[in-house]
Short mmCIF file of C-alpha atoms in Angstrom, two decimals:
data_model
loop_
_atom_site.label_atom_id
_atom_site.label_comp_id
_atom_site.label_asym_id
_atom_site.label_seq_id
_atom_site.Cartn_x
_atom_site.Cartn_y
_atom_site.Cartn_z
CA MET A 1219 -10.15 -9.83 31.58
CA LYS A 1220 -8.42 -8.29 28.38
CA GLU A 1221 -10.21 -8.20 24.95
CA GLN A 1222 -8.88 -11.35 22.71
CA TRP A 1223 -8.61 -10.62 18.94
CA ARG A 1224 -6.59 -13.37 17.26
CA LEU A 1225 -3.34 -13.70 15.65
CA LEU A 1226 -2.92 -15.55 12.37
CA LYS A 1227 0.73 -16.76 12.29
CA THR A 1228 0.45 -18.26 7.81
CA ASN A 1229 4.22 -17.60 8.11
CA PHE A 1230 5.65 -17.97 3.71
CA SER A 1231 3.38 -17.91 0.99
CA THR A 1232 2.97 -16.43 -1.79
CA ALA A 1233 2.08 -12.92 -3.25
CA PHE A 1234 -1.33 -14.30 -4.13
CA THR A 1235 -1.79 -15.94 -1.62
CA ASN A 1236 -0.94 -13.53 1.05
CA MET A 1237 -2.75 -10.66 -0.61
CA ALA A 1238 -5.87 -13.24 -0.93
CA VAL A 1239 -6.32 -13.70 3.04
CA ASP A 1240 -5.96 -10.72 3.99
CA ARG A 1241 -9.08 -9.78 1.33
CA ALA A 1242 -10.60 -13.09 2.72
CA VAL A 1243 -10.21 -11.71 6.16
CA LEU A 1244 -11.80 -8.74 5.61
CA VAL A 1245 -14.51 -10.37 4.69
CA THR A 1246 -15.14 -12.54 7.22
CA SER A 1247 -14.47 -9.57 9.52
CA SER A 1248 -16.94 -7.56 7.46
CA GLU A 1249 -19.63 -10.10 8.52
CA GLY A 1250 -19.14 -9.92 12.05
CA LYS A 1251 -17.54 -13.78 11.93
CA VAL A 1252 -14.07 -13.26 13.18
CA PRO A 1253 -12.80 -11.31 16.33
CA PRO A 1254 -10.26 -8.42 15.40
CA THR A 1255 -7.41 -10.00 13.55
CA VAL A 1256 -3.63 -9.76 13.52
CA ARG A 1257 -1.26 -11.94 11.07
CA PHE A 1258 2.42 -12.10 10.88
CA TYR A 1259 3.61 -13.33 7.28
CA GLY A 1260 6.35 -13.54 5.18
CA TRP A 1261 6.70 -13.50 1.07
CA LYS A 1262 8.04 -17.05 -0.43
CA PRO A 1263 8.86 -16.72 -3.50
CA SER A 1264 10.29 -13.07 -3.32
CA ALA A 1265 7.63 -10.73 -4.93
CA ILE A 1266 7.00 -6.97 -5.64
CA SER A 1267 3.59 -5.70 -4.62
CA ILE A 1268 2.90 -2.87 -5.82
CA GLY A 1269 -0.28 0.25 -4.46
CA TYR A 1270 -3.67 -0.04 -6.20
CA PHE A 1271 -3.12 3.45 -8.03
CA GLN A 1272 0.65 2.26 -9.58
CA SER A 1273 1.05 1.30 -12.87
CA LEU A 1274 2.44 -2.27 -13.39
CA GLU A 1275 4.33 -1.70 -16.46
CA GLU A 1276 5.59 1.66 -14.86
CA GLU A 1277 6.81 0.54 -11.46
CA VAL A 1278 8.11 -3.50 -12.30
CA ASP A 1279 10.85 -4.51 -14.60
CA LEU A 1280 8.32 -7.64 -15.79
CA ASP A 1281 11.26 -9.32 -17.62
CA THR A 1282 13.50 -9.09 -14.68
CA CYS A 1283 11.37 -10.66 -12.55
CA ARG A 1284 10.45 -13.44 -14.63
CA LYS A 1285 14.28 -14.03 -14.86
CA LEU A 1286 14.80 -13.76 -10.98
CA GLY A 1287 11.87 -15.75 -9.65
CA VAL A 1288 10.26 -12.28 -8.12
CA ASP A 1289 6.38 -12.48 -8.02
CA TYR A 1290 4.22 -8.83 -8.50
CA VAL A 1291 0.87 -8.58 -7.50
CA ARG A 1292 -1.29 -5.15 -6.91
CA ARG A 1293 -2.78 -4.79 -3.60
CA ILE A 1294 -5.97 -3.61 -2.59
CA THR A 1295 -4.77 -0.45 -0.32
CA GLY A 1296 -3.07 2.39 -2.26
CA GLY A 1297 1.13 3.68 -1.63
CA GLY A 1298 4.22 2.93 -3.48
CA ALA A 1299 5.78 -0.57 -4.98
CA VAL A 1300 7.36 -2.55 -2.10
CA PHE A 1301 9.99 -5.60 -2.75
CA HIS A 1302 9.41 -8.15 0.01
CA GLU A 1303 12.07 -10.46 0.47
CA GLU A 1304 13.62 -10.63 3.70
CA GLU A 1305 10.88 -9.10 5.47
CA LEU A 1306 8.12 -9.75 8.61
CA THR A 1307 4.67 -8.75 6.83
CA TYR A 1308 2.17 -8.01 9.61
CA SER A 1309 -1.59 -6.98 8.69
CA ILE A 1310 -4.27 -6.22 10.89
CA VAL A 1311 -8.31 -6.66 10.39
CA ILE A 1312 -10.38 -4.60 12.76
CA PRO A 1313 -13.56 -2.67 12.92
CA GLU A 1314 -13.85 1.00 11.84
CA ALA A 1315 -16.08 1.63 14.92
CA HIS A 1316 -13.75 -0.53 17.43
CA PRO A 1317 -13.21 2.02 19.95
CA GLN A 1318 -9.17 1.33 20.12
CA ILE A 1319 -9.12 2.76 16.39
CA PRO A 1320 -9.24 6.34 15.52
CA LYS A 1321 -12.29 7.59 12.75
CA ASN A 1322 -9.32 9.50 11.71
CA ILE A 1323 -7.59 7.73 8.98
CA LEU A 1324 -4.06 9.40 9.60
CA LYS A 1325 -4.41 9.17 13.30
CA SER A 1326 -5.32 5.42 13.09
CA TYR A 1327 -2.05 5.03 10.44
CA GLY A 1328 -0.30 5.99 14.02
CA ARG A 1329 -2.12 4.44 16.40
CA ILE A 1330 -1.16 0.53 14.22
CA CYS A 1331 1.97 1.83 13.65
CA GLY A 1332 2.41 2.18 17.00
CA ALA A 1333 2.10 -1.34 17.79
CA VAL A 1334 4.43 -2.02 15.17
CA MET A 1335 7.26 0.65 16.80
CA LYS A 1336 6.13 -1.23 20.59
CA GLY A 1337 7.29 -4.21 18.96
CA LEU A 1338 10.63 -3.09 17.70
CA GLU A 1339 11.73 -1.67 21.03
CA ASN A 1340 10.88 -5.18 22.17
CA LEU A 1341 13.74 -5.88 19.80
CA GLY A 1342 15.50 -2.76 20.92
CA ILE A 1343 14.78 -0.18 18.09
CA GLU A 1344 13.80 2.86 19.03
CA SER A 1345 11.85 4.32 16.36
CA LYS A 1346 9.08 6.91 15.17
CA TYR A 1347 6.21 7.37 13.35
CA VAL A 1348 6.57 9.76 10.06
CA PRO A 1349 3.05 10.56 8.59
CA ILE A 1350 1.72 9.24 6.38
CA ASN A 1351 2.86 5.84 6.27
CA ASP A 1352 6.39 5.21 7.05
CA ILE A 1353 8.75 4.07 10.39
CA ILE A 1354 12.05 5.36 10.83
CA THR A 1355 15.32 4.95 13.12
CA GLY A 1356 17.96 6.58 13.31
CA GLY A 1357 16.60 8.88 10.59
CA LYS A 1358 15.80 5.68 8.25
CA LYS A 1359 13.02 3.89 7.15
CA ILE A 1360 12.18 0.32 8.19
CA SER A 1361 8.78 -0.20 7.98
CA GLY A 1362 6.35 1.41 5.50
CA ASN A 1363 2.66 0.29 6.08
CA ALA A 1364 -1.00 1.15 3.63
CA GLN A 1365 -4.38 0.88 4.59
CA THR A 1366 -7.70 0.34 3.24
CA ARG A 1367 -11.17 0.31 4.36
CA LYS A 1368 -14.07 -1.21 2.85
CA ALA A 1369 -17.16 -2.48 4.18
CA LYS A 1370 -16.78 -0.70 7.68
CA ILE A 1371 -13.79 -2.70 8.10
CA VAL A 1372 -9.80 -1.44 8.38
CA LEU A 1373 -7.13 -3.61 7.19
CA GLN A 1374 -4.06 -2.04 7.52
CA HIS A 1375 -0.57 -4.03 6.45
CA GLY A 1376 3.24 -3.19 6.05
CA THR A 1377 6.47 -4.44 6.51
CA VAL A 1378 8.95 -4.56 9.31
CA LEU A 1379 12.52 -5.16 7.14
CA THR A 1380 14.67 -7.50 8.72
CA ASP A 1381 17.18 -7.16 6.13
CA VAL A 1382 17.47 -5.45 2.63
CA ASP A 1383 19.36 -5.53 -0.62
CA VAL A 1384 19.02 -2.51 -2.33
CA ASP A 1385 20.49 -3.60 -5.54
CA LYS A 1386 18.21 -6.57 -6.09
CA MET A 1387 15.44 -4.14 -5.24
CA PHE A 1388 15.64 -1.71 -7.98
CA SER A 1389 16.88 -5.06 -10.20
CA VAL A 1390 13.01 -5.49 -10.34
CA LEU A 1391 11.50 -2.05 -9.40
CA LYS A 1392 11.89 0.64 -12.56
CA VAL A 1393 12.89 4.19 -11.83
CA PRO A 1394 11.36 7.15 -13.26
CA ASN A 1395 14.50 8.48 -14.72
CA GLU A 1396 17.86 5.63 -15.94
CA LYS A 1397 20.26 8.30 -16.33
CA ILE A 1398 19.68 9.08 -12.67
CA LYS A 1399 19.39 5.15 -11.20
CA ASP A 1400 22.82 4.87 -9.37
CA LYS A 1401 22.22 8.48 -7.83
CA LEU A 1402 18.80 6.93 -6.66
CA ILE A 1403 20.01 3.80 -5.26
CA ALA A 1404 22.58 5.44 -3.47
CA ASP A 1405 20.42 7.22 -1.91
CA VAL A 1406 17.74 4.89 -0.75
CA LYS A 1407 21.40 2.50 0.65
CA GLN A 1408 21.13 6.27 2.75
CA ARG A 1409 17.66 5.90 3.61
CA VAL A 1410 16.47 2.76 3.91
CA THR A 1411 17.80 0.44 6.92
CA SER A 1412 16.63 -2.99 8.58
CA ILE A 1413 16.80 -5.09 11.61
CA LYS A 1414 20.02 -6.68 10.90
CA HIS A 1415 21.74 -3.51 9.63
CA VAL A 1416 20.59 -1.93 12.95
CA LEU A 1417 21.73 -4.45 15.78
CA GLY A 1418 24.52 -5.76 13.51
CA LYS A 1419 23.07 -9.61 13.86
CA GLU A 1420 20.68 -11.24 12.26
CA ILE A 1421 17.21 -11.58 13.98
CA ARG A 1422 14.94 -14.86 13.38
CA PHE A 1423 11.84 -14.07 11.55
CA GLU A 1424 10.17 -15.80 14.39
CA ASP A 1425 12.08 -13.41 17.09
CA VAL A 1426 10.97 -10.96 14.85
CA ALA A 1427 6.79 -12.02 15.26
CA GLU A 1428 7.35 -12.82 18.90
CA ALA A 1429 8.36 -9.56 19.41
CA MET A 1430 5.65 -8.16 17.61
CA LYS A 1431 2.90 -9.96 19.18
CA ILE A 1432 4.24 -8.43 22.31
CA GLY A 1433 3.77 -5.03 20.53
CA PHE A 1434 0.40 -5.43 19.79
CA GLU A 1435 -0.52 -6.55 23.04
CA GLU A 1436 0.67 -3.60 24.29
CA GLU A 1437 -0.45 -0.93 21.99
CA PHE A 1438 -4.22 -1.99 22.24
CA ASN A 1439 -4.01 -3.47 25.60
CA VAL A 1440 -4.62 -7.27 24.22
CA GLU A 1441 -4.37 -10.72 23.87
CA LEU A 1442 -3.67 -12.10 20.82
CA ALA A 1443 -4.49 -15.66 20.53
CA GLU A 1444 -3.10 -17.59 18.32
CA GLY A 1445 -5.94 -19.38 15.68
CA VAL A 1446 -6.87 -20.71 12.39
CA LEU A 1447 -8.19 -19.46 8.90
CA SER A 1448 -11.91 -20.72 9.22
CA LYS A 1449 -13.11 -23.25 6.48
CA GLU A 1450 -14.88 -20.17 4.99
CA GLU A 1451 -11.76 -17.82 4.82
CA LYS A 1452 -9.62 -20.85 3.11
CA GLU A 1453 -12.24 -21.01 0.61
CA LEU A 1454 -12.31 -17.24 0.00
CA THR A 1455 -8.33 -17.04 -0.28
CA LYS A 1456 -8.77 -19.43 -2.92
CA LYS A 1457 -11.20 -17.59 -4.88
CA PHE A 1458 -9.63 -14.57 -4.67
CA GLU A 1459 -6.06 -15.79 -5.25
CA GLU A 1460 -7.42 -17.29 -8.80
CA LYS A 1461 -9.79 -14.87 -9.72
CA CYS A 1462 -8.20 -11.97 -8.32
CA PHE A 1463 -4.44 -11.41 -7.31
CA SER A 1464 -3.11 -13.85 -9.95
CA ALA A 1465 -5.20 -12.74 -11.98
CA ARG A 1466 -3.95 -10.38 -15.66
CA ASP A 1467 -6.83 -8.38 -15.25
CA TRP A 1468 -6.17 -7.46 -12.30
CA ASN A 1469 -2.55 -7.06 -11.65
CA HIS A 1470 -2.01 -5.20 -15.19
CA ARG A 1471 -5.56 -2.96 -14.86
CA ARG A 1472 -3.82 0.09 -14.60
CA MET B 115 -2.64 14.33 -28.29
CA GLN B 116 -1.11 11.71 -25.84
CA SER B 117 0.86 13.08 -22.82
CA LYS B 118 2.52 12.18 -19.55
CA SER B 119 3.51 14.02 -16.68
CA ILE B 120 5.36 13.07 -12.92
CA TYR B 121 4.72 15.44 -10.15
CA LYS B 122 5.69 15.28 -6.65
CA VAL B 123 2.86 16.56 -4.67
CA PRO B 124 4.01 18.84 -1.90
CA ASN B 125 4.00 17.43 1.27
CA GLY B 126 2.54 14.76 -0.63
CA LYS B 127 3.54 11.67 -2.80
CA LEU B 128 4.14 11.03 -6.15
CA LEU B 129 1.47 11.47 -8.69
CA LYS B 130 1.49 9.81 -12.21
CA ILE B 131 -0.35 11.23 -15.05
CA SER B 132 -0.98 9.54 -18.56
CA LEU B 133 -3.22 12.35 -20.44
CA ASP B 134 -5.20 11.95 -23.94
CA TYR B 135 -6.34 14.94 -25.07
CA ASP B 136 -7.92 17.46 -27.62
CA GLU B 137 -6.06 20.02 -28.71
CA LYS B 138 -8.41 21.76 -30.70
CA ASN B 139 -11.23 22.18 -27.93
CA ASN B 140 -8.16 22.06 -25.04
CA SER B 141 -10.15 19.18 -23.24
CA ILE B 142 -9.70 15.67 -21.89
CA ASN B 143 -10.28 12.44 -24.46
CA LYS B 144 -9.16 10.04 -21.36
CA ILE B 145 -7.10 10.07 -18.17
CA ASN B 146 -5.06 7.99 -15.81
CA ILE B 147 -4.77 9.24 -12.43
CA MET B 148 -1.77 6.90 -10.83
CA GLY B 149 0.99 6.79 -8.13
CA ASP B 150 1.91 5.87 -5.04
CA PHE B 151 -1.08 8.24 -3.34
CA PHE B 152 -4.11 6.39 -0.94
CA ALA B 153 -7.28 7.64 -1.66
CA TYR B 154 -10.67 6.29 -0.01
CA PRO B 155 -12.42 4.47 -0.81
CA GLU B 156 -9.63 3.20 -3.79
CA GLU B 157 -12.09 2.87 -6.44
CA SER B 158 -13.37 6.39 -6.29
CA ILE B 159 -10.20 7.31 -8.72
CA GLU B 160 -11.86 5.03 -11.73
CA SER B 161 -15.26 7.50 -11.13
CA MET B 162 -12.83 10.77 -10.84
CA GLU B 163 -11.05 9.62 -14.31
CA ASN B 164 -14.62 8.72 -16.29
CA GLU B 165 -15.79 12.45 -14.76
CA LEU B 166 -12.97 14.51 -15.73
CA LYS B 167 -13.58 13.15 -19.27
CA ASN B 168 -14.13 16.70 -21.64
CA THR B 169 -13.50 18.63 -18.70
CA ILE B 170 -11.26 22.11 -20.07
CA LEU B 171 -7.72 21.95 -19.02
CA GLU B 172 -7.45 24.67 -17.61
CA LYS B 173 -6.79 25.62 -13.54
CA GLU B 174 -9.97 26.71 -12.34
CA SER B 175 -12.20 24.71 -14.44
CA LEU B 176 -10.31 21.70 -13.27
CA ILE B 177 -10.33 22.69 -9.81
CA LYS B 178 -13.79 22.78 -9.48
CA LYS B 179 -15.01 19.93 -11.52
CA ILE B 180 -12.34 17.69 -9.34
CA ASN B 181 -13.41 19.33 -5.87
CA SER B 182 -17.08 18.77 -7.15
CA ILE B 183 -16.24 14.82 -7.76
CA ILE B 184 -14.48 14.89 -4.42
CA LYS B 185 -17.49 16.33 -2.98
CA TRP B 186 -20.10 13.69 -4.83
CA TYR B 187 -17.95 10.63 -4.28
CA ASN B 188 -17.29 11.48 -0.94
CA ILE B 189 -13.67 11.18 -1.97
CA GLU B 190 -10.89 11.01 1.02
CA PHE B 191 -7.10 12.30 -0.57
CA ILE B 192 -4.13 11.49 1.82
CA GLY B 193 -0.87 12.28 -0.28
CA LEU B 194 -3.13 14.29 -2.74
CA HIS B 195 -5.90 16.80 -3.18
CA ALA B 196 -7.34 18.42 -5.82
CA GLU B 197 -4.75 21.51 -6.55
CA GLY B 198 -2.09 18.91 -6.65
CA LEU B 199 -3.77 16.70 -9.11
CA THR B 200 -4.44 20.27 -10.86
CA GLU B 201 -1.33 20.84 -11.49
CA GLY B 202 -0.22 17.59 -12.50
CA ILE B 203 -2.60 17.52 -15.58
CA LEU B 204 -1.70 20.91 -16.63
CA MET B 205 2.11 19.72 -16.39
CA CYS B 206 1.21 17.22 -19.41
CA LYS B 207 0.51 20.43 -21.44
CA LYS B 208 4.20 22.39 -20.67
#
């Protein structure tokens, strides 16, 4: 019988809730209270997440965010700034010691990205993992990923772009040199793609989630059983949302 | 003296340094190490920033100090390394 992991489909939430849920599951997982957990989610309203080590004000145009109603949040994972709009985001929370997870961090990126690649394959998209943390198709990025390890638990979350508006993305993200902004936007348009662009048609969020579910099941040879957040996870989510991810101290700390 | 640098680490990530340094003593007063790299554990970057205070802004001293901090705090960088960090810091003086 296949090992059973928990699947959470939390649909669309704010940036603060989304980051708080990932952290809450990391906590309950570190206490051995929940099985390995895969979650699929989206962002409403659109939001920017920045990496743990990034400076909020250097990366994000806060005024434009306010005007457009785009939220911003600092992640507990490293990596770069991401504009979350038309995408499916996944997270996986699993003990470091689990036999399916390589001890080596880079190898574990590759392994988890393997699940996303199988998910894309189920949608008819061939892709490959490009270290450190990207998945590309036809030479263009379709998924970015970031991992942290805390309390002997691996948390990796990442995006699968369903569509992308590069012009809007650069209206809310700052670039190091304004003089070359136009060129940078043109470059990014060449380097980033989406499911819609590759397939030439729109795919529903639910269908991407189903393809990814099967991708994770295939990659890890497990069964994902749909579950819900525990009472404790809901309480932790509320706490992390209020005290951390929506707090100025956290988001402006660098 | 305050200065900033942006350095693309070869085969790595984009490193952004904000440095406040003592020109007379050629040493670090305060440093912020930012960018889209990865470091495990993440909180160790704050220890790195604190430990680098008063370090002489010279290649050999910096590499030696950074390597000793990496060892002490058991830091694993991905997309960044001691040489890249040193280069980014010294770029603030150019």
